[in-house]
Amino acid sequence: MRCFWDERQRAHKPAAEFFNGGLHPAAEHDGRVDAVLASLGSTETPVDLGMEPVRRVHGDDYLDLLRDAHDEWLAAGREGDAFPYTFPIVGRRPLSLSRIDARLGQHSFDTSTPIGPGTWEASYWSVQAALGALSAVIEEDRTAFAFTRPPGHHAGRDYLGGYSYLNHAAIAAEDALAAGRTRIAILDVDYHHGNGTQDIFAGREDVIFASIHADPSTDYPFFWGHADESVGNILNLPLPRGTDWNRYEPALTHAIDWLEESAPDLLIVSYGADTHEADPISHFKLKTSDYAPMARRIASMGLPTLIVMEGGYAVEALGDNVASFLSGF
Ligand SMILES: [Zn+2]
């Protein structure tokens, strides 16, 4: 399988994240990169397709913030990574504010997603890896893998969160539509709900989105991913903590059957290995050997398929988990 990765994606080096009342070492760190690359063997460096595909999904104000936030943070006399600490509540009127803390709050929904000096560079090349793999899928009508890092599925049109800054699955879906595909299926199998992807495509007819994830009543991102959000082109299948393959497989079949009803002509898989039993921030019980049958079931849809990487933080097992998943295609 052709795999895409750019070394500039290493430039994002968050030191810490804030949750559960304290600062913790960042779970989305460089060790993930080495683990996944070791499992892939060779990768291809994507060509630079520029900003046009990014602008189909993300707004200019938000993109300006991603690019400038760390410089402004330093100019404000701060050190280290930029973090928001104040957020507008639902229904608060939109304001045009200039202080960096206000801008960060306007475009964030958590305190786990800092912006460092290399965040923009890494995110930009992560998008290009996704677009490179998409080109391979479209040209050759088969499956390709983009090692997108940092992840993307929590990022909305104008907000970051969940270690995500630019939404690769969404950007690739829009690019596939621009290339002439007519209906894109997105299947999100990360442990966490793909809230950004859902937000971006809710109400659309040309993109359908199914997500299997931990019940947001107990797990991040809490405010999205509930079963009753399954309306129109959205299907959410929340599962309880402790879910193993026996419980996961029927949900996967349900999601695939539902996606197939819309007769998509291209599939994008948001693959997260944080469903693994050893994941330090998650609570499912999938085993490394479960990812191959998961992938075979997805491959049975018979669609040209782009796989993008989302989460997966059990570094010791991460390479084997990715290799097991890709082997199923
Ligand atoms: Zn996740």
mmCIF file of C-alpha atoms and ligand atoms in Angstrom:
data_model
loop_
_atom_site.group_PDB
_atom_site.id
_atom_site.type_symbol
_atom_site.label_atom_id
_atom_site.label_comp_id
_atom_site.label_asym_id
_atom_site.label_seq_id
_atom_site.Cartn_x
_atom_site.Cartn_y
_atom_site.Cartn_z
ATOM 1 C CA MET A 1 0.000 0.000 0.000
ATOM 2 C CA ARG A 2 1.275 3.489 -0.794
ATOM 3 C CA CYS A 3 1.869 5.507 2.389
ATOM 4 C CA PHE A 4 2.374 9.275 2.614
ATOM 5 C CA TRP A 5 4.272 11.216 5.259
ATOM 6 C CA ASP A 6 6.367 14.396 5.357
ATOM 7 C CA GLU A 7 9.195 14.844 7.860
ATOM 8 C CA ARG A 8 8.010 18.419 8.445
ATOM 9 C CA GLN A 9 5.074 16.902 10.323
ATOM 10 C CA ARG A 10 7.534 16.376 13.202
ATOM 11 C CA ALA A 11 7.718 20.149 13.759
ATOM 12 C CA HIS A 12 4.723 20.040 16.134
ATOM 13 C CA LYS A 13 6.177 19.249 19.572
ATOM 14 C CA PRO A 14 3.651 19.955 22.316
ATOM 15 C CA ALA A 15 5.199 19.620 25.777
ATOM 16 C CA ALA A 16 2.100 19.383 27.926
ATOM 17 C CA GLU A 17 -1.691 19.441 27.903
ATOM 18 C CA PHE A 18 -4.160 20.490 30.580
ATOM 19 C CA PHE A 19 -6.978 18.165 31.667
ATOM 20 C CA ASN A 20 -8.463 16.675 34.853
ATOM 21 C CA GLY A 21 -7.146 19.623 36.814
ATOM 22 C CA GLY A 22 -3.494 19.509 35.897
ATOM 23 C CA LEU A 23 -0.779 19.709 33.294
ATOM 24 C CA HIS A 24 0.233 16.317 31.890
ATOM 25 C CA PRO A 25 2.912 15.335 29.372
ATOM 26 C CA ALA A 26 1.401 15.593 25.874
ATOM 27 C CA ALA A 27 -0.021 12.234 24.749
ATOM 28 C CA GLU A 28 0.293 13.277 21.083
ATOM 29 C CA HIS A 29 4.109 13.292 20.971
ATOM 30 C CA ASP A 30 7.020 12.416 18.719
ATOM 31 C CA GLY A 31 7.263 8.835 20.003
ATOM 32 C CA ARG A 32 4.080 8.093 18.062
ATOM 33 C CA VAL A 33 5.816 9.152 14.874
ATOM 34 C CA ASP A 34 8.715 6.754 15.237
ATOM 35 C CA ALA A 35 6.400 3.885 16.186
ATOM 36 C CA VAL A 36 4.183 4.322 13.128
ATOM 37 C CA LEU A 37 7.023 4.966 10.675
ATOM 38 C CA ALA A 38 8.819 1.819 11.864
ATOM 39 C CA SER A 39 5.704 -0.180 10.981
ATOM 40 C CA LEU A 40 5.282 1.373 7.527
ATOM 41 C CA GLY A 41 8.655 0.689 5.961
ATOM 42 C CA SER A 42 8.836 3.174 3.088
ATOM 43 C CA THR A 43 6.753 6.315 2.735
ATOM 44 C CA GLU A 44 6.309 8.886 -0.028
ATOM 45 C CA THR A 45 6.743 12.629 0.489
ATOM 46 C CA PRO A 46 3.666 14.479 -0.794
ATOM 47 C CA VAL A 47 3.850 17.303 -3.324
ATOM 48 C CA ASP A 48 2.677 20.718 -2.152
ATOM 49 C CA LEU A 49 -0.863 21.366 -3.401
ATOM 50 C CA GLY A 50 -1.079 24.676 -1.580
ATOM 51 C CA MET A 51 -3.824 26.300 0.442
ATOM 52 C CA GLU A 52 -6.812 26.075 -1.904
ATOM 53 C CA PRO A 53 -7.947 22.647 -0.602
ATOM 54 C CA VAL A 54 -7.533 23.851 2.990
ATOM 55 C CA ARG A 55 -9.664 26.954 2.359
ATOM 56 C CA ARG A 56 -12.558 24.820 1.124
ATOM 57 C CA VAL A 57 -12.992 23.710 4.743
ATOM 58 C CA HIS A 58 -11.414 26.234 7.111
ATOM 59 C CA GLY A 59 -12.091 29.973 7.415
ATOM 60 C CA ASP A 60 -9.460 32.669 6.948
ATOM 61 C CA ASP A 61 -9.699 34.044 10.504
ATOM 62 C CA TYR A 62 -9.032 30.606 11.883
ATOM 63 C CA LEU A 63 -6.159 29.884 9.492
ATOM 64 C CA ASP A 64 -4.599 33.258 10.361
ATOM 65 C CA LEU A 65 -4.769 32.340 14.040
ATOM 66 C CA LEU A 66 -3.134 28.928 13.513
ATOM 67 C CA ARG A 67 -0.279 30.538 11.602
ATOM 68 C CA ASP A 68 0.255 33.550 13.881
ATOM 69 C CA ALA A 69 -0.769 32.421 17.358
ATOM 70 C CA HIS A 70 2.625 31.337 18.610
ATOM 71 C CA ASP A 71 4.378 34.507 17.392
ATOM 72 C CA GLU A 72 1.698 36.617 19.057
ATOM 73 C CA TRP A 73 2.016 34.520 22.190
ATOM 74 C CA LEU A 74 5.730 35.284 22.387
ATOM 75 C CA ALA A 75 5.094 38.953 21.548
ATOM 76 C CA ALA A 76 2.727 39.069 24.539
ATOM 77 C CA GLY A 77 5.642 38.053 26.760
ATOM 78 C CA ARG A 78 4.656 34.404 27.195
ATOM 79 C CA GLU A 79 6.841 31.315 27.085
ATOM 80 C CA GLY A 80 6.299 27.810 25.737
ATOM 81 C CA ASP A 81 3.197 26.679 23.858
ATOM 82 C CA ALA A 82 0.126 28.895 23.446
ATOM 83 C CA PHE A 83 -2.955 27.782 25.435
ATOM 84 C CA PRO A 84 -6.444 29.275 25.597
ATOM 85 C CA TYR A 85 -7.973 29.790 29.013
ATOM 86 C CA THR A 86 -11.244 31.639 28.395
ATOM 87 C CA PHE A 87 -14.055 30.413 26.151
ATOM 88 C CA PRO A 88 -17.257 31.998 24.832
ATOM 89 C CA ILE A 89 -20.319 30.127 26.088
ATOM 90 C CA VAL A 90 -23.050 28.951 23.736
ATOM 91 C CA GLY A 91 -25.080 31.846 22.407
ATOM 92 C CA ARG A 92 -22.502 34.513 23.259
ATOM 93 C CA ARG A 93 -22.453 37.132 20.512
ATOM 94 C CA PRO A 94 -19.521 37.062 18.099
ATOM 95 C CA LEU A 95 -16.942 39.753 18.782
ATOM 96 C CA SER A 96 -13.928 40.923 16.867
ATOM 97 C CA LEU A 97 -11.149 40.793 19.454
ATOM 98 C CA SER A 98 -7.417 41.127 19.045
ATOM 99 C CA ARG A 99 -5.737 39.957 22.266
ATOM 100 C CA ILE A 100 -4.164 36.562 21.669
ATOM 101 C CA ASP A 101 -5.936 34.955 24.639
ATOM 102 C CA ALA A 102 -9.330 36.047 23.329
ATOM 103 C CA ARG A 103 -8.564 34.813 19.838
ATOM 104 C CA LEU A 104 -7.360 31.452 21.150
ATOM 105 C CA GLY A 105 -10.522 31.077 23.195
ATOM 106 C CA GLN A 106 -12.737 31.943 20.235
ATOM 107 C CA HIS A 107 -11.228 29.177 18.127
ATOM 108 C CA SER A 108 -10.707 26.378 20.675
ATOM 109 C CA PHE A 109 -12.905 24.035 22.663
ATOM 110 C CA ASP A 110 -10.353 22.547 25.052
ATOM 111 C CA THR A 111 -7.033 23.094 26.813
ATOM 112 C CA SER A 112 -5.378 19.947 25.433
ATOM 113 C CA THR A 113 -4.387 21.386 22.086
ATOM 114 C CA PRO A 114 -1.563 23.896 22.408
ATOM 115 C CA ILE A 115 -0.046 25.815 19.516
ATOM 116 C CA GLY A 116 3.760 25.718 19.373
ATOM 117 C CA PRO A 117 6.273 27.202 16.938
ATOM 118 C CA GLY A 118 5.968 24.226 14.561
ATOM 119 C CA THR A 119 2.246 23.502 14.824
ATOM 120 C CA TRP A 120 1.275 25.239 11.597
ATOM 121 C CA GLU A 121 4.087 23.639 9.601
ATOM 122 C CA ALA A 122 3.252 20.151 10.868
ATOM 123 C CA SER A 123 -0.478 20.607 10.305
ATOM 124 C CA TYR A 124 0.019 22.005 6.813
ATOM 125 C CA TRP A 125 2.159 19.042 5.738
ATOM 126 C CA SER A 126 -0.217 16.635 7.392
ATOM 127 C CA VAL A 127 -2.891 17.982 5.040
ATOM 128 C CA GLN A 128 -0.560 17.565 2.084
ATOM 129 C CA ALA A 129 0.080 13.931 3.095
ATOM 130 C CA ALA A 130 -3.675 13.339 3.087
ATOM 131 C CA LEU A 131 -4.048 15.006 -0.321
ATOM 132 C CA GLY A 132 -1.109 13.015 -1.719
ATOM 133 C CA ALA A 133 -2.668 9.759 -0.577
ATOM 134 C CA LEU A 134 -6.029 10.874 -1.964
ATOM 135 C CA SER A 135 -4.422 11.472 -5.362
ATOM 136 C CA ALA A 136 -3.058 7.927 -5.273
ATOM 137 C CA VAL A 137 -6.513 6.604 -4.407
ATOM 138 C CA ILE A 138 -8.210 8.510 -7.213
ATOM 139 C CA GLU A 139 -5.585 7.837 -9.882
ATOM 140 C CA GLU A 140 -5.217 4.161 -9.127
ATOM 141 C CA ASP A 141 -8.668 3.381 -7.770
ATOM 142 C CA ARG A 142 -7.352 1.619 -4.708
ATOM 143 C CA THR A 143 -6.371 2.133 -1.074
ATOM 144 C CA ALA A 144 -3.692 4.464 0.290
ATOM 145 C CA PHE A 145 -2.656 5.545 3.778
ATOM 146 C CA ALA A 146 -1.799 9.044 4.959
ATOM 147 C CA PHE A 147 0.077 9.152 8.238
ATOM 148 C CA THR A 148 -1.586 12.384 9.242
ATOM 149 C CA ARG A 149 -0.068 13.765 12.428
ATOM 150 C CA PRO A 150 -1.141 15.772 14.371
ATOM 151 C CA PRO A 151 -4.640 14.228 14.062
ATOM 152 C CA GLY A 152 -7.560 16.068 12.456
ATOM 153 C CA HIS A 153 -11.056 14.782 13.201
ATOM 154 C CA HIS A 154 -11.780 17.062 16.182
ATOM 155 C CA ALA A 155 -11.045 20.242 14.210
ATOM 156 C CA GLY A 156 -14.085 22.137 12.909
ATOM 157 C CA ARG A 157 -14.244 24.864 10.294
ATOM 158 C CA ASP A 158 -13.116 27.509 12.762
ATOM 159 C CA TYR A 159 -11.911 25.693 15.847
ATOM 160 C CA LEU A 160 -9.193 23.399 17.143
ATOM 161 C CA GLY A 161 -9.341 20.801 19.897
ATOM 162 C CA GLY A 162 -8.539 17.183 20.629
ATOM 163 C CA TYR A 163 -4.932 17.546 19.362
ATOM 164 C CA SER A 164 -6.454 18.501 15.961
ATOM 165 C CA TYR A 165 -5.881 21.738 14.005
ATOM 166 C CA LEU A 166 -6.813 21.043 10.365
ATOM 167 C CA ASN A 167 -9.397 18.391 9.485
ATOM 168 C CA HIS A 168 -7.685 16.094 7.003
ATOM 169 C CA ALA A 169 -10.664 13.828 6.404
ATOM 170 C CA ALA A 170 -12.862 16.830 5.616
ATOM 171 C CA ILE A 171 -10.283 18.511 3.386
ATOM 172 C CA ALA A 172 -9.781 15.256 1.485
ATOM 173 C CA ALA A 173 -13.541 14.757 1.124
ATOM 174 C CA GLU A 174 -13.979 18.228 -0.371
ATOM 175 C CA ASP A 175 -11.000 17.641 -2.648
ATOM 176 C CA ALA A 176 -12.467 14.347 -3.864
ATOM 177 C CA LEU A 177 -15.752 16.113 -4.647
ATOM 178 C CA ALA A 178 -13.847 18.826 -6.518
ATOM 179 C CA ALA A 179 -12.139 16.030 -8.487
ATOM 180 C CA GLY A 180 -15.503 14.691 -9.651
ATOM 181 C CA ARG A 181 -16.567 12.130 -7.059
ATOM 182 C CA THR A 182 -20.223 12.536 -6.210
ATOM 183 C CA ARG A 183 -20.741 11.011 -2.766
ATOM 184 C CA ILE A 184 -18.104 10.546 -0.095
ATOM 185 C CA ALA A 185 -18.491 8.193 2.856
ATOM 186 C CA ILE A 186 -16.454 8.950 5.974
ATOM 187 C CA LEU A 187 -16.124 6.162 8.522
ATOM 188 C CA ASP A 188 -14.570 7.256 11.819
ATOM 189 C CA VAL A 189 -13.264 4.389 13.969
ATOM 190 C CA ASP A 190 -11.202 6.414 16.429
ATOM 191 C CA TYR A 191 -12.048 5.894 20.123
ATOM 192 C CA HIS A 192 -13.341 9.474 20.294
ATOM 193 C CA HIS A 193 -16.207 10.949 18.338
ATOM 194 C CA GLY A 194 -15.120 12.860 15.230
ATOM 195 C CA ASN A 195 -16.962 15.996 16.255
ATOM 196 C CA GLY A 196 -15.166 18.318 13.864
ATOM 197 C CA THR A 197 -15.969 16.157 10.855
ATOM 198 C CA GLN A 198 -19.607 15.877 11.926
ATOM 199 C CA ASP A 199 -19.898 19.631 12.402
ATOM 200 C CA ILE A 200 -18.378 20.352 9.001
ATOM 201 C CA PHE A 201 -20.687 18.045 7.063
ATOM 202 C CA ALA A 202 -23.953 17.965 9.049
ATOM 203 C CA GLY A 203 -26.897 18.488 6.684
ATOM 204 C CA ARG A 204 -24.984 17.677 3.509
ATOM 205 C CA GLU A 205 -26.137 15.135 0.927
ATOM 206 C CA ASP A 206 -22.807 14.565 -0.817
ATOM 207 C CA VAL A 207 -20.885 13.526 2.309
ATOM 208 C CA ILE A 208 -22.147 10.903 4.748
ATOM 209 C CA PHE A 209 -20.506 10.375 8.109
ATOM 210 C CA ALA A 210 -20.617 7.352 10.430
ATOM 211 C CA SER A 211 -18.701 7.261 13.701
ATOM 212 C CA ILE A 212 -18.179 4.421 16.187
ATOM 213 C CA HIS A 213 -16.788 5.779 19.436
ATOM 214 C CA ALA A 214 -16.889 5.874 23.206
ATOM 215 C CA ASP A 215 -20.158 7.112 24.692
ATOM 216 C CA PRO A 216 -19.724 10.884 25.110
ATOM 217 C CA SER A 217 -21.732 10.676 28.330
ATOM 218 C CA THR A 218 -18.538 9.323 29.895
ATOM 219 C CA ASP A 219 -15.798 10.298 27.458
ATOM 220 C CA TYR A 220 -14.323 13.224 25.561
ATOM 221 C CA PRO A 221 -15.538 15.250 23.645
ATOM 222 C CA PHE A 222 -18.757 15.069 25.784
ATOM 223 C CA PHE A 223 -20.785 17.613 23.792
ATOM 224 C CA TRP A 224 -20.923 15.731 20.485
ATOM 225 C CA GLY A 225 -21.345 12.103 19.420
ATOM 226 C CA HIS A 226 -24.600 11.187 21.153
ATOM 227 C CA ALA A 227 -26.878 8.712 19.391
ATOM 228 C CA ASP A 228 -29.672 11.266 19.017
ATOM 229 C CA GLU A 229 -27.456 13.386 16.754
ATOM 230 C CA SER A 230 -27.938 10.673 14.105
ATOM 231 C CA VAL A 231 -29.987 12.680 11.641
ATOM 232 C CA GLY A 232 -29.831 12.657 7.847
ATOM 233 C CA ASN A 233 -26.234 12.170 6.768
ATOM 234 C CA ILE A 234 -24.928 11.530 10.312
ATOM 235 C CA LEU A 235 -24.792 8.182 12.138
ATOM 236 C CA ASN A 236 -23.366 8.044 15.660
ATOM 237 C CA LEU A 237 -22.845 4.661 17.303
ATOM 238 C CA PRO A 238 -21.587 5.297 20.841
ATOM 239 C CA LEU A 239 -20.345 2.231 22.748
ATOM 240 C CA PRO A 240 -19.652 1.762 26.459
ATOM 241 C CA ARG A 241 -16.252 1.638 28.106
ATOM 242 C CA GLY A 242 -14.902 -1.905 28.093
ATOM 243 C CA THR A 243 -16.106 -2.630 24.538
ATOM 244 C CA ASP A 244 -14.243 -5.580 22.994
ATOM 245 C CA TRP A 245 -14.324 -6.927 19.434
ATOM 246 C CA ASN A 246 -17.460 -9.003 20.053
ATOM 247 C CA ARG A 247 -19.327 -5.845 20.947
ATOM 248 C CA TYR A 248 -17.574 -3.649 18.375
ATOM 249 C CA GLU A 249 -18.109 -5.827 15.310
ATOM 250 C CA PRO A 250 -21.943 -5.493 15.137
ATOM 251 C CA ALA A 251 -21.597 -1.689 15.334
ATOM 252 C CA LEU A 252 -19.070 -1.790 12.495
ATOM 253 C CA THR A 253 -21.436 -3.875 10.380
ATOM 254 C CA HIS A 254 -24.274 -1.444 11.161
ATOM 255 C CA ALA A 255 -22.133 1.547 10.147
ATOM 256 C CA ILE A 256 -21.001 -0.083 6.901
ATOM 257 C CA ASP A 257 -24.520 -1.193 5.954
ATOM 258 C CA TRP A 258 -25.766 2.353 6.614
ATOM 259 C CA LEU A 259 -23.004 3.955 4.532
ATOM 260 C CA GLU A 260 -23.608 1.534 1.654
ATOM 261 C CA GLU A 261 -27.281 2.540 1.464
ATOM 262 C CA SER A 262 -26.148 5.896 0.066
ATOM 263 C CA ALA A 263 -24.018 4.281 -2.671
ATOM 264 C CA PRO A 264 -20.831 6.290 -2.055
ATOM 265 C CA ASP A 265 -18.100 6.325 -4.691
ATOM 266 C CA LEU A 266 -15.170 6.930 -2.335
ATOM 267 C CA LEU A 267 -14.474 6.024 1.285
ATOM 268 C CA ILE A 268 -12.374 7.935 3.806
ATOM 269 C CA VAL A 269 -11.491 6.110 7.014
ATOM 270 C CA SER A 270 -10.488 8.115 10.071
ATOM 271 C CA TYR A 271 -8.440 5.414 11.779
ATOM 272 C CA GLY A 272 -7.545 5.783 15.436
ATOM 273 C CA ALA A 273 -5.637 3.072 17.271
ATOM 274 C CA ASP A 274 -6.780 4.460 20.620
ATOM 275 C CA THR A 275 -9.456 1.747 20.714
ATOM 276 C CA HIS A 276 -6.603 -0.599 21.757
ATOM 277 C CA GLU A 277 -6.733 -2.194 25.204
ATOM 278 C CA ALA A 278 -3.403 -0.617 26.228
ATOM 279 C CA ASP A 279 -4.265 2.949 25.245
ATOM 280 C CA PRO A 280 -3.446 5.279 28.147
ATOM 281 C CA ILE A 281 -6.316 7.743 27.587
ATOM 282 C CA SER A 282 -9.059 5.357 26.374
ATOM 283 C CA HIS A 283 -11.193 2.508 27.664
ATOM 284 C CA PHE A 284 -12.019 0.026 24.890
ATOM 285 C CA LYS A 285 -10.541 -3.483 24.843
ATOM 286 C CA LEU A 286 -9.646 -4.132 21.213
ATOM 287 C CA LYS A 287 -6.537 -6.239 20.613
ATOM 288 C CA THR A 288 -3.873 -5.781 17.956
ATOM 289 C CA SER A 289 -5.204 -8.843 16.121
ATOM 290 C CA ASP A 290 -8.694 -7.267 15.920
ATOM 291 C CA TYR A 291 -7.587 -4.506 13.539
ATOM 292 C CA ALA A 292 -7.011 -6.858 10.608
ATOM 293 C CA PRO A 293 -10.588 -8.227 10.570
ATOM 294 C CA MET A 294 -11.856 -4.673 11.166
ATOM 295 C CA ALA A 295 -10.015 -3.560 8.045
ATOM 296 C CA ARG A 296 -11.110 -6.601 6.008
ATOM 297 C CA ARG A 297 -14.730 -5.807 6.836
ATOM 298 C CA ILE A 298 -14.187 -2.189 5.687
ATOM 299 C CA ALA A 299 -12.323 -3.335 2.558
ATOM 300 C CA SER A 300 -15.289 -5.563 1.684
ATOM 301 C CA MET A 301 -17.159 -2.384 0.726
ATOM 302 C CA GLY A 302 -15.028 -2.525 -2.420
ATOM 303 C CA LEU A 303 -14.534 1.235 -2.595
ATOM 304 C CA PRO A 304 -11.429 3.259 -3.396
ATOM 305 C CA THR A 305 -10.338 4.084 0.131
ATOM 306 C CA LEU A 306 -8.235 6.796 1.747
ATOM 307 C CA ILE A 307 -7.112 6.016 5.284
ATOM 308 C CA VAL A 308 -6.056 8.939 7.452
ATOM 309 C CA MET A 309 -4.527 8.557 10.909
ATOM 310 C CA GLU A 310 -6.247 10.008 13.926
ATOM 311 C CA GLY A 311 -5.370 8.997 17.514
ATOM 312 C CA GLY A 312 -3.516 6.099 19.136
ATOM 313 C CA TYR A 313 -1.350 6.723 22.192
ATOM 314 C CA ALA A 314 -0.182 3.286 23.344
ATOM 315 C CA VAL A 315 3.209 3.857 21.762
ATOM 316 C CA GLU A 316 4.549 0.355 22.492
ATOM 317 C CA ALA A 317 1.671 -1.210 20.532
ATOM 318 C CA LEU A 318 1.020 1.568 18.024
ATOM 319 C CA GLY A 319 3.221 0.317 15.185
ATOM 320 C CA ASP A 320 1.797 -3.203 15.406
ATOM 321 C CA ASN A 321 -1.747 -1.838 15.547
ATOM 322 C CA VAL A 322 -1.276 0.256 12.412
ATOM 323 C CA ALA A 323 0.411 -2.653 10.627
ATOM 324 C CA SER A 324 -2.413 -5.003 11.605
ATOM 325 C CA PHE A 325 -5.037 -2.559 10.318
ATOM 326 C CA LEU A 326 -3.287 -1.886 7.010
ATOM 327 C CA SER A 327 -2.719 -5.630 6.484
ATOM 328 C CA GLY A 328 -6.495 -6.087 6.307
ATOM 329 C CA PHE A 329 -6.628 -4.125 3.057
HETATM 330 ZN ZN ZN B 1 -9.057 9.543 19.725
#
